Amino acid sequence: MKTELLAPAGDLERLKIAVMYGADAVYFGGRQFSLRARASNFSLEDIREAADFAHEYGCRAYVTVNMIPHDSDFIGLPEYLKTLQDFGIDAIICASRAIMTICRQAAPDLEVHISTQQTTTNSLAAAYWQKQGADRLVLGREVDLMNLKTIMSRVEMPIEVFIHGGMCANYSGRCTISNLLTNRDANRGGCAQSCRWNYHLYHGEQLLDRPDCLLSLGSRDMAAADYLEDLLRLNVASLKIEGRMKTAYYLANVIKAYRFMIDRYYNNGEISGEDLACGKKMLARVANRPTYNGFYGGRESGSQIYTLPSQPSQNYVASVTDYRDGFGLLETRNFYRKGDLLALMNPQGQDISFRVERMTDEDGQEVEIANRPMQRLWVKLPAPADRYSFIKMSED
Amino acid sequence: MNVLVSLNKEKSLSRAARLAVSHALISDGRFSSGNSILTREQISSFISAAHRLDIRVIVRVDRLYDEDELDDLADYLRFLSGCQADGLLISDLAVWMLKEREELSLPCIYGPETLLTSSREIAQLKADGLEGCVISKEVPFRDVRAMAEANSGYCWLRLYGPSLLSVSKRRFISLYLEDEGEHADDYYLQEESRELMMPIIEKKAGSWLYGPTMHGLDAVREISVLPLCGVIFDGVFDRDEDVLKALQLHQQVLDGQLSEKEALKNLPDPDGRREYLSVLAVRDTVLNKEEA
């Protein structure tokens, strides 16, 4: 069985992008029972459409039901799970033993994947979930490669691990800093990311602040392409990309990069240095925080950020909303002008560079510059495009 | 109702017995959170001394464990079983699986701090065979009552002690200071726009961040009639005398010897920075910034 590439989706548009750019499976949350309250999240009608769309392209669809529930949170849950089953959803991702049991009773055809919120970091804890009948286990992000190898040799159930995206400062599911400092519940979708705030450090009465920065618990993001081949050789069931809050453009790039490297591995038996460099270059385009390999290489090496600021990417120029007779209707995201060298990114194939020769607005008036967000302009493109295509700055 | 109190010193046992402590909670340096360090020899001696006073001993085996620690963990559990420990306070289900596999008579109280927030969750773990559960500390008291009543005689409630906010595998202080020193005692974080001092303990295995110290002085009467298995007074890094003093104050309020207000004034403040929060003051949380 090939390892699955599992991608997040914050809404239906991003789900379609994830499918088109090569995810084998997608995960997303409904409006109830899920973490990431600030993601757009899916209505029931959206969930039905998402399942249909994913299945049409041979992609599996998982719904996160991963809050740590309080007593009042169970209202309507059995009916909701039954609805997910009726829609053809393949699995739920849950972090609660009680929700797992309710799912087994109300919707027995749904697979149950145990969320990383349960912080499973060893084979014995994994055996607990196997004993209870879970179908898959998402390991804690703190497991290093050596320990993962041992876990894989001792556990029979399918194992899912993270390959890319944001990292919690603390063990996921074991943090309530946000609850205390903001009254927003970290384990019910309200995490305020208080770990990324600045803190003074004291020893007794002595202030230990560094001159260059205060202490932040926030971590760099994971970008573990260096370990991709190892993980594929271990035959983990699934490689998960984090980021239900991320943009469509971010997802398209990240999924395309991992799809490219995974396909190279299965076609050639390895990921060559050249392919790895190419994949990492694609990932670097959309990195908006400093990245590292997570815990795969051992504990905490280079994990913290401190003085390194976030870097919003200016690489994304426009999305394509329509295509007719060689011209694309572009919706502007970042400044560009006539004469600029841009690139067309489609779900399949390599990026195609082109120079902007002519730009017109929707009334046919010639325009020299695109400098308003969401401005819609017709631009001649070097190849056919569709609504899953993006325009970015050329790297040529 | 059982009363479980964290203790570090054998000599504290006689006072604990006088205060009707039924269970002592002890820790080692490697497999426990907190920063007390009892050697194996001290643990063995402590358990014998406690049993002579009819106090049972629960050992804190409450970290999350890496795969390459499991063999040593198994050896440690065999040691604890051999010296007649009465149970374990755990945070990783691996410990329960391990003692089951090894057929050790070590009942486990599961206290992952954040995951046990509903009556159904606890009922399910009880059905799975876990011998006890600690209700998560971020649950409003209304829900605490419901959870206790739905699982009569099974739940433990943290009634006193610093509330654990987060656990990380990262050693935040060492990373920040770029050193490899010991940072277990008397370290605090203070968010730059707030006054609250949050104790942080860093050990080889990671970092534990704590918030305000919980107390139940204004709820003791109500709690005393709940069908709990027991209450926990866990000082984590506090001296035994401070934890026992807090216990005594709660008992005095319950017996009507002291008003809540007076007892609150007398709660220990060992580091001069203690901020207390009543278990009744835990609020319902919200999901959105606007509601917060």
XYZ file of C-alpha atoms in Angstrom:
688
model
C 0.000 0.000 0.000
C 1.371 3.426 -0.953
C 1.658 6.113 1.674
C -1.162 8.617 1.505
C -0.622 12.378 1.197
C -3.235 13.986 3.451
C -4.019 17.671 3.032
C -6.105 20.146 5.017
C -8.940 22.293 3.752
C -10.482 25.284 5.497
C -13.343 25.575 3.043
C -14.742 24.031 -0.103
C -12.579 26.105 -2.441
C -9.408 24.995 -0.702
C -10.601 21.404 -0.619
C -10.972 21.419 -4.396
C -7.499 22.906 -4.748
C -6.085 20.196 -2.465
C -7.695 17.466 -4.540
C -6.631 18.931 -7.863
C -3.037 19.476 -6.759
C -2.556 15.856 -5.802
C -3.694 15.033 -2.278
C -4.702 11.400 -1.789
C -6.988 12.402 1.045
C -8.335 15.620 2.520
C -9.436 16.534 6.038
C -11.697 19.340 7.115
C -13.992 20.356 9.928
C -17.702 20.862 10.174
C -19.161 23.812 12.032
C -19.514 21.745 15.205
C -17.281 19.368 17.116
C -14.063 20.484 15.395
C -10.992 22.463 16.362
C -9.951 25.539 14.355
C -12.991 27.653 15.093
C -11.575 30.429 12.927
C -11.300 28.284 9.816
C -14.324 28.844 7.627
C -15.412 25.256 8.247
C -18.012 23.342 6.315
C -21.803 23.405 6.439
C -23.530 20.043 6.061
C -24.206 20.844 2.420
C -20.516 21.702 1.958
C -19.551 18.389 3.534
C -21.746 16.487 1.125
C -20.273 18.368 -1.830
C -16.750 17.899 -0.479
C -17.200 14.143 -0.170
C -18.647 13.900 -3.672
C -15.910 16.045 -5.184
C -13.098 14.172 -3.425
C -14.481 10.773 -4.356
C -14.942 11.823 -7.977
C -11.161 12.222 -8.139
C -10.357 9.079 -6.131
C -9.515 11.040 -3.008
C -10.611 10.073 0.519
C -12.419 12.552 2.771
C -11.993 12.783 6.544
C -13.893 15.046 8.901
C -12.304 16.336 12.085
C -14.422 15.773 15.169
C -11.416 16.481 17.314
C -12.543 18.743 20.128
C -12.078 17.562 23.695
C -15.785 17.632 24.561
C -17.518 18.956 27.643
C -20.874 17.518 28.701
C -22.846 20.002 26.634
C -20.882 19.238 23.479
C -22.448 15.832 22.870
C -25.840 17.215 21.894
C -26.571 16.238 18.315
C -23.342 14.312 17.893
C -24.828 10.885 17.013
C -27.068 12.452 14.377
C -24.126 14.413 12.973
C -21.962 11.301 12.714
C -24.773 9.403 11.049
C -25.089 12.221 8.522
C -21.358 12.078 7.797
C -21.700 8.358 7.169
C -24.677 8.925 4.868
C -22.633 11.474 2.901
C -19.961 8.851 2.289
C -17.279 10.432 4.465
C -14.497 7.885 4.892
C -13.328 8.631 8.436
C -13.564 10.954 11.372
C -10.491 12.219 13.189
C -11.304 12.333 16.873
C -9.501 12.945 20.146
C -12.042 11.542 22.556
C -12.590 7.965 23.632
C -16.258 8.762 24.224
C -16.725 10.199 20.736
C -15.082 7.096 19.323
C -17.668 4.908 21.055
C -20.572 7.089 19.948
C -19.273 6.911 16.392
C -19.072 3.118 16.511
C -22.710 2.982 17.621
C -24.185 5.729 15.447
C -22.102 5.407 12.305
C -20.308 2.063 12.228
C -19.161 2.454 8.625
C -17.000 5.459 9.461
C -13.352 4.760 10.188
C -12.099 6.323 13.418
C -8.676 7.947 13.326
C -7.247 9.004 16.684
C -6.056 12.611 16.575
C -2.635 13.904 17.520
C -4.504 15.738 20.323
C -4.248 12.467 22.246
C -0.427 12.861 22.195
C 0.448 9.256 21.507
C 4.229 8.982 21.588
C 4.923 5.269 22.055
C 3.775 1.798 21.026
C 2.057 0.962 24.323
C -0.226 3.978 24.180
C -0.820 3.070 20.542
C -1.744 -0.453 21.670
C -4.430 1.027 23.902
C -6.110 2.622 20.901
C -5.669 -0.517 18.841
C -7.321 -2.525 21.622
C -10.292 -0.149 21.559
C -10.687 -0.696 17.834
C -9.345 2.524 16.331
C -8.628 2.288 12.613
C -5.657 4.650 12.494
C -3.497 6.588 14.911
C -1.976 10.028 14.361
C 1.212 10.138 16.399
C 2.381 13.090 18.438
C 4.728 15.373 16.529
C 7.387 14.829 19.188
C 8.262 11.312 17.988
C 11.713 11.187 16.370
C 12.643 8.966 13.464
C 14.460 6.327 15.518
C 11.526 5.911 17.879
C 9.097 5.955 14.977
C 10.938 2.998 13.438
C 10.526 1.026 16.646
C 6.884 2.006 17.019
C 6.213 0.919 13.431
C 7.819 -2.456 14.135
C 5.676 -3.008 17.241
C 2.294 -1.653 16.196
C -0.041 -3.299 13.708
C -2.476 -0.453 13.190
C -1.920 2.163 10.451
C 0.180 5.099 11.635
C -0.146 8.672 10.411
C 2.541 11.303 10.973
C 2.952 14.971 10.179
C 5.267 16.051 7.384
C 4.617 19.796 7.100
C 3.029 22.784 8.807
C 2.692 24.593 12.093
C 3.929 23.038 15.310
C 2.398 23.383 18.743
C 4.909 24.592 21.318
C 3.567 22.006 23.725
C 2.278 18.486 23.353
C -0.954 18.954 21.389
C -4.007 18.518 23.564
C -2.001 19.109 26.731
C -2.010 22.883 26.717
C -4.433 25.350 28.280
C -2.358 28.541 28.214
C -4.959 30.063 25.911
C -7.748 29.100 28.322
C -6.070 30.937 31.174
C -4.816 34.037 29.364
C -7.716 34.635 26.972
C -10.559 32.393 28.171
C -10.505 30.797 24.720
C -10.537 27.021 24.862
C -7.497 25.517 23.163
C -9.035 22.073 23.051
C -12.396 23.111 21.700
C -11.211 25.159 18.752
C -10.491 28.511 20.331
C -6.689 28.442 20.711
C -5.341 32.011 20.731
C -1.766 30.796 20.170
C -0.689 32.441 23.396
C 2.492 30.372 23.192
C 3.677 32.740 20.457
C 3.424 35.789 22.698
C 6.421 37.311 24.467
C 7.316 36.400 28.025
C 9.781 37.733 30.586
C 11.884 35.063 32.263
C 12.709 35.294 35.966
C 14.857 33.203 38.238
C 13.689 34.200 41.693
C 13.821 37.986 41.595
C 16.398 38.094 38.807
C 15.189 39.049 35.325
C 16.911 36.885 32.710
C 15.644 38.519 29.502
C 18.062 38.442 26.599
C 18.887 41.883 25.191
C 17.746 40.948 21.702
C 14.380 39.325 22.419
C 11.931 38.120 25.016
C 11.170 34.449 25.428
C 8.511 32.981 23.189
C 7.386 29.389 23.393
C 6.344 29.401 19.725
C 8.055 27.002 17.399
C 9.280 27.194 13.864
C 7.032 25.402 11.382
C 7.748 21.856 10.315
C 9.038 21.258 6.793
C 10.376 17.727 6.953
C 11.094 17.030 3.293
C 14.584 15.885 4.350
C 12.920 12.947 6.120
C 10.336 12.202 3.442
C 12.216 9.258 1.953
C 12.764 7.718 5.403
C 9.071 8.018 6.185
C 8.085 6.494 2.858
C 10.493 3.600 3.422
C 8.849 2.994 6.796
C 5.558 2.733 4.948
C 3.631 5.001 7.277
C -0.035 4.999 6.295
C -0.310 8.721 5.842
C 1.736 11.900 5.688
C -0.211 14.823 7.001
C 0.078 18.469 6.066
C -1.095 20.830 8.797
C -2.918 24.061 7.998
C -6.673 24.329 7.764
C -6.211 28.083 8.149
C -3.768 28.390 5.225
C -4.559 29.942 1.846
C -5.407 28.083 -1.331
C -2.144 29.223 -2.856
C -0.122 27.905 0.065
C -1.881 24.555 -0.137
C -1.427 24.270 -3.880
C 2.320 24.794 -3.593
C 2.867 22.536 -0.603
C 0.762 19.690 -1.955
C 2.345 19.953 -5.379
C 5.821 19.831 -3.860
C 5.153 16.710 -1.805
C 3.187 15.076 -4.623
C 6.189 15.604 -6.880
C 8.661 14.111 -4.390
C 6.423 11.180 -3.404
C 5.772 10.291 -7.035
C 9.516 10.415 -7.718
C 10.078 8.001 -4.842
C 7.507 5.501 -6.103
C 8.685 5.805 -9.713
C 12.435 5.669 -9.051
C 12.770 3.964 -5.683
C 14.347 7.060 -4.183
C 14.166 10.830 -4.018
C 17.322 12.093 -5.694
C 19.195 15.089 -4.357
C 18.031 17.056 -7.353
C 14.371 16.142 -6.825
C 14.619 16.947 -3.132
C 16.158 20.333 -3.903
C 13.395 21.032 -6.407
C 10.688 20.061 -3.905
C 12.235 22.152 -1.154
C 12.447 25.129 -3.465
C 8.717 24.828 -4.116
C 8.057 24.687 -0.386
C 10.266 27.674 0.333
C 8.110 29.868 -1.907
C 5.269 29.811 0.556
C 7.041 29.528 3.898
C 5.890 32.436 6.033
C 7.681 31.339 9.179
C 11.172 29.909 9.596
C 11.056 26.133 9.223
C 12.896 23.065 10.510
C 12.576 19.304 10.387
C 10.392 19.008 13.467
C 11.478 16.376 15.970
C 12.444 13.770 13.371
C 16.143 14.496 13.733
C 16.100 14.496 17.513
C 14.886 16.804 20.147
C 14.437 20.536 19.732
C 17.354 21.195 17.395
C 16.696 24.661 16.036
C 13.055 24.627 16.957
C 12.588 28.063 18.427
C 12.043 31.329 16.606
C 12.832 34.244 18.924
C 14.279 36.975 16.764
C 13.222 35.639 13.378
C 10.135 37.465 12.141
C 7.352 35.996 10.043
C 7.854 36.653 6.362
C 4.654 37.070 4.378
C 5.210 35.793 0.877
C 4.840 38.251 -2.025
C 5.261 35.436 -4.509
C 1.524 34.932 -5.102
C 0.350 37.353 -7.778
C -3.157 36.289 -8.795
C -5.630 33.472 -9.072
C -7.272 32.501 -12.335
C -11.053 32.768 -12.263
C -11.803 32.190 -15.942
C -10.014 31.272 -19.182
C -11.109 32.075 -22.748
C -9.254 31.965 -26.048
C -5.777 32.192 -24.581
C -6.654 34.843 -21.993
C -7.074 34.315 -18.287
C -9.225 36.460 -16.024
C -6.888 37.085 -13.109
C -7.937 38.163 -9.631
C -5.117 40.213 -8.138
C -3.434 39.245 -4.862
C -0.155 41.158 -5.166
C 1.101 44.027 -7.292
C 2.248 43.348 -10.896
C 2.496 45.371 -14.059
C 2.760 45.112 -17.816
C 6.171 43.743 -18.767
C 6.649 41.708 -15.576
C 7.879 38.133 -15.827
C 5.262 35.894 -14.196
C 4.603 32.145 -14.124
C 1.475 30.071 -14.594
C 1.066 27.217 -12.092
C -1.385 24.455 -13.009
C -2.169 21.360 -10.922
C -0.176 19.206 -13.328
C 3.127 19.910 -15.033
C 5.828 22.450 -14.458
C 5.319 26.164 -14.064
C 5.386 28.119 -17.335
C 7.000 31.554 -17.332
C 5.559 34.350 -19.420
C 5.865 38.099 -19.778
C 2.742 40.215 -19.309
C 2.139 41.722 -22.725
C -1.387 43.065 -22.498
C -3.761 43.644 -19.615
C -7.375 44.740 -19.932
C -10.123 45.254 -17.423
C -13.519 43.567 -17.737
C -14.748 46.446 -19.948
C -11.902 45.917 -22.369
C -9.917 48.992 -21.305
C -6.145 48.597 -21.379
C -4.453 48.689 -17.965
C -0.769 49.190 -17.180
C -0.672 48.058 -13.591
C -2.533 45.721 -11.198
C -2.365 47.356 -7.805
C -5.744 46.836 -6.171
C -6.548 43.704 -4.203
C -9.060 41.476 -6.016
C -8.779 43.627 -9.179
C -9.901 41.455 -12.112
C -7.935 41.732 -15.354
C -7.715 39.748 -18.567
C -4.124 38.717 -19.293
C -2.752 36.605 -22.138
C -1.487 33.298 -20.762
C 1.122 30.921 -22.248
C -1.068 27.810 -21.826
C -4.631 26.839 -20.956
C -5.615 27.464 -17.385
C -8.647 26.940 -15.196
C -9.973 28.029 -11.816
C -7.440 25.800 -10.075
C -4.527 27.707 -11.650
C -2.407 30.375 -9.977
C -0.157 33.158 -11.243
C 3.035 33.890 -9.354
C 6.318 35.711 -9.781
C 8.611 33.836 -12.147
C 11.798 32.384 -10.740
C 13.501 32.382 -14.162
C -13.623 10.563 50.981
C -9.933 9.893 50.258
C -7.405 12.693 50.590
C -4.283 12.459 48.430
C -1.483 14.859 49.366
C 1.888 15.398 47.675
C 4.763 14.809 50.071
C 8.503 14.824 49.592
C 9.784 13.872 53.012
C 9.223 10.818 55.135
C 9.226 12.920 58.255
C 6.064 14.703 57.014
C 4.084 11.486 57.267
C 3.229 11.689 60.946
C 1.699 15.156 60.553
C -0.128 13.934 57.442
C -1.555 11.057 59.463
C -2.786 13.465 62.122
C -4.588 15.411 59.357
C -6.314 12.213 58.187
C -4.424 12.033 54.916
C -5.361 8.704 53.329
C -2.884 8.733 50.424
C 0.524 10.316 49.900
C 1.652 11.343 46.413
C 5.394 10.986 45.796
C 7.695 11.542 42.829
C 11.036 10.450 41.458
C 13.416 12.486 39.359
C 13.008 10.749 36.026
C 9.512 9.413 35.485
C 7.588 12.145 37.309
C 6.689 15.712 36.535
C 7.323 18.190 39.343
C 10.748 18.805 40.750
C 11.015 16.645 43.842
C 13.558 13.880 43.571
C 13.229 10.756 45.666
C 15.728 7.999 44.975
C 14.570 4.406 44.734
C 15.903 3.780 48.207
C 13.961 6.766 49.566
C 10.801 5.661 47.757
C 11.019 2.189 49.265
C 11.611 3.585 52.729
C 8.808 6.167 52.318
C 6.281 3.497 51.354
C 7.176 1.322 54.352
C 6.910 4.277 56.711
C 3.581 5.377 55.214
C 2.095 1.897 55.490
C 3.042 1.773 59.168
C 0.825 4.869 59.579
C -1.916 3.360 57.442
C -1.287 5.861 54.655
C -1.329 4.468 51.134
C 1.213 5.713 48.597
C 0.492 6.804 45.038
C 3.555 7.359 42.857
C 3.528 10.052 40.232
C 4.438 8.376 36.910
C 2.890 11.173 34.957
C 5.140 12.127 32.081
C 4.602 11.299 28.422
C 7.146 8.663 27.472
C 9.222 8.106 24.360
C 9.461 4.658 22.865
C 13.073 4.226 23.951
C 12.101 4.794 27.592
C 9.629 1.929 27.823
C 12.105 -0.732 28.980
C 13.332 1.464 31.814
C 9.749 2.384 32.642
C 8.835 -1.300 32.906
C 11.771 -1.850 35.233
C 10.647 1.088 37.375
C 7.070 -0.204 37.615
C 8.348 -3.623 38.684
C 10.383 -1.871 41.356
C 7.329 0.074 42.578
C 5.241 -3.065 42.654
C 7.995 -4.835 44.559
C 8.013 -2.203 47.283
C 4.218 -2.312 47.605
C 3.277 1.061 46.130
C -0.502 1.360 46.245
C -1.045 2.970 42.901
C 0.123 5.336 40.186
C -0.939 8.780 39.019
C -0.487 8.639 35.250
C -0.796 10.880 32.228
C 0.241 8.447 29.473
C -2.001 5.465 28.726
C 1.198 3.513 28.063
C 1.725 3.181 31.803
C -1.650 1.511 32.264
C -1.001 -0.818 29.318
C 2.405 -1.658 30.721
C 1.212 -2.557 34.206
C -1.554 -4.671 32.644
C 0.980 -6.457 30.444
C 3.280 -7.071 33.374
C 0.319 -8.076 35.567
C 1.421 -5.690 38.287
C -0.932 -4.784 41.089
C -0.655 -1.038 40.581
C -4.049 0.629 40.149
C -3.766 3.658 37.893
C -5.416 7.027 38.388
C -5.479 8.642 34.955
C -4.915 12.390 35.200
C -3.895 13.850 31.844
C -4.953 17.326 33.084
C -6.730 18.370 29.896
C -8.514 15.417 28.331
C -11.118 14.447 30.932
C -13.708 17.161 30.527
C -16.968 15.215 30.281
C -18.969 12.611 32.168
C -19.030 10.353 29.132
C -15.274 10.418 28.674
C -14.738 9.324 32.233
C -17.455 6.671 32.040
C -15.807 5.276 28.947
C -12.365 5.072 30.545
C -13.933 3.381 33.557
C -15.520 0.849 31.219
C -12.119 0.317 29.591
C -10.762 -0.710 32.972
C -8.830 2.314 34.222
C -9.026 2.288 37.981
C -9.582 6.015 38.538
C -9.641 9.383 36.761
C -8.798 12.962 37.711
C -11.283 15.520 36.428
C -9.519 18.084 34.227
C -8.896 21.383 35.919
C -10.336 23.644 33.209
C -13.873 22.389 33.797
C -16.404 24.758 35.447
C -17.656 23.506 38.802
C -21.129 22.832 37.415
C -19.592 20.203 35.129
C -17.354 18.860 37.897
C -20.435 18.079 39.912
C -22.116 16.376 36.951
C -19.012 14.313 36.217
C -18.689 13.170 39.809
C -22.368 12.288 40.096
C -22.379 10.393 36.812
C -19.368 8.327 37.898
C -20.013 7.835 41.576
C -16.998 6.914 43.678
C -14.632 6.944 40.681
C -13.372 10.498 40.146
C -10.627 12.460 41.858
C -10.694 16.237 42.003
C -7.681 18.508 42.251
C -8.712 20.743 45.108
C -5.434 22.463 45.834
C -2.174 23.204 44.032
C -0.595 24.962 41.054
C -2.613 24.281 37.901
C -0.615 22.759 35.092
C -1.022 24.869 31.952
C 1.127 22.989 29.490
C 3.665 20.246 28.975
C 6.323 20.369 26.302
C 9.151 18.174 25.163
C 11.115 21.360 24.556
C 13.395 22.771 27.213
C 12.312 26.360 26.839
C 14.685 27.953 29.311
C 17.790 26.174 28.054
C 16.868 26.991 24.466
C 16.314 30.640 25.289
C 19.404 31.076 27.439
C 21.433 28.837 25.115
C 22.799 26.822 27.994
C 22.394 23.284 29.239
C 21.962 24.103 32.903
C 19.389 22.869 35.404
C 16.302 25.063 35.493
C 13.938 23.320 37.861
C 13.663 25.616 40.872
C 12.199 29.077 41.157
C 11.840 29.991 37.471
C 8.870 32.017 36.244
C 7.457 33.311 32.984
C 5.511 36.546 32.865
C 3.593 37.473 29.733
C 4.762 40.977 28.843
C 1.405 42.680 29.329
C 0.274 40.782 32.433
C 1.255 40.617 36.083
C 0.718 36.903 36.622
C 3.952 35.034 37.365
C 3.782 31.519 35.965
C 6.132 28.965 37.504
C 8.011 26.878 34.960
C 9.935 23.712 35.651
C 12.436 22.453 33.145
C 13.830 18.963 33.403
C 15.755 16.749 31.034
C 12.457 15.451 29.649
C 10.954 18.874 28.887
C 9.102 21.824 30.397
C 6.030 22.153 32.601
C 4.314 25.542 32.851
C 1.942 26.325 35.701
C -0.684 28.989 36.286
C -2.487 30.150 39.417
C -2.728 27.890 42.446
C -6.171 26.371 42.799
C -7.988 26.189 46.109
C -11.423 25.066 47.221
C -11.925 27.037 50.411
C -15.254 28.445 49.260
C -16.434 25.079 47.980
C -15.372 22.591 50.634
C -18.829 21.940 51.984
C -20.275 21.353 48.548
C -17.338 19.157 47.551
C -17.473 17.132 50.733
C -20.867 15.731 49.748
C -19.983 14.972 46.124
C -19.613 11.243 45.361
C -15.902 11.592 44.561
C -13.309 8.900 45.143
C -11.085 11.584 46.613
C -9.569 15.038 46.509
C -5.980 15.912 45.677
C -3.743 18.451 47.357
C -0.798 18.570 44.977
C 1.842 21.150 45.813
C 3.961 20.065 42.810
C 7.011 22.106 43.838
C 5.845 23.354 47.249
C 7.245 22.267 50.594
C 5.337 19.594 52.496
C 4.533 21.977 55.343
C 2.868 24.407 52.940
C 0.698 21.734 51.346
C -0.277 20.319 54.737
C -1.088 23.807 55.975
C -3.392 24.295 52.985
C -5.073 20.991 53.775
C -5.533 22.002 57.390
C -7.121 25.302 56.359
C -9.610 23.494 54.143
C -10.464 21.133 56.993
C -10.907 24.038 59.397
C -13.314 25.743 57.014
C -15.226 22.507 56.569
C -15.434 22.050 60.343
C -16.573 25.635 60.828
C -13.491 26.580 62.846
C -12.391 29.212 60.359
C -14.133 31.477 57.882
C -13.324 31.118 54.193
C -11.974 34.658 54.170
C -9.635 34.066 57.060
C -8.446 30.793 55.620
C -7.778 32.434 52.274
C -5.594 35.052 53.996
C -3.588 32.267 55.601
C -2.937 30.198 52.511
C 0.805 29.784 52.048
C 2.763 32.110 49.785
C 6.145 30.425 49.719
C 7.614 32.450 46.859
C 5.768 35.699 47.557
C 4.165 35.474 44.123
C 1.342 33.083 44.668
C -1.915 33.909 42.937
C -4.857 31.832 44.103
C -7.897 30.863 42.089
C -10.956 29.144 43.494
C -12.238 26.011 41.766
C -15.555 27.880 41.692
C -13.954 30.619 39.596
C -13.139 28.392 36.618
C -15.263 29.844 33.874
C -16.878 28.448 30.778
C -14.511 29.090 27.918
C -15.446 30.496 24.545
C -14.222 29.930 21.042
C -14.020 33.374 19.539
C -12.073 36.498 20.289
C -15.244 38.584 20.276
C -16.874 36.447 22.959
C -13.688 36.335 25.046
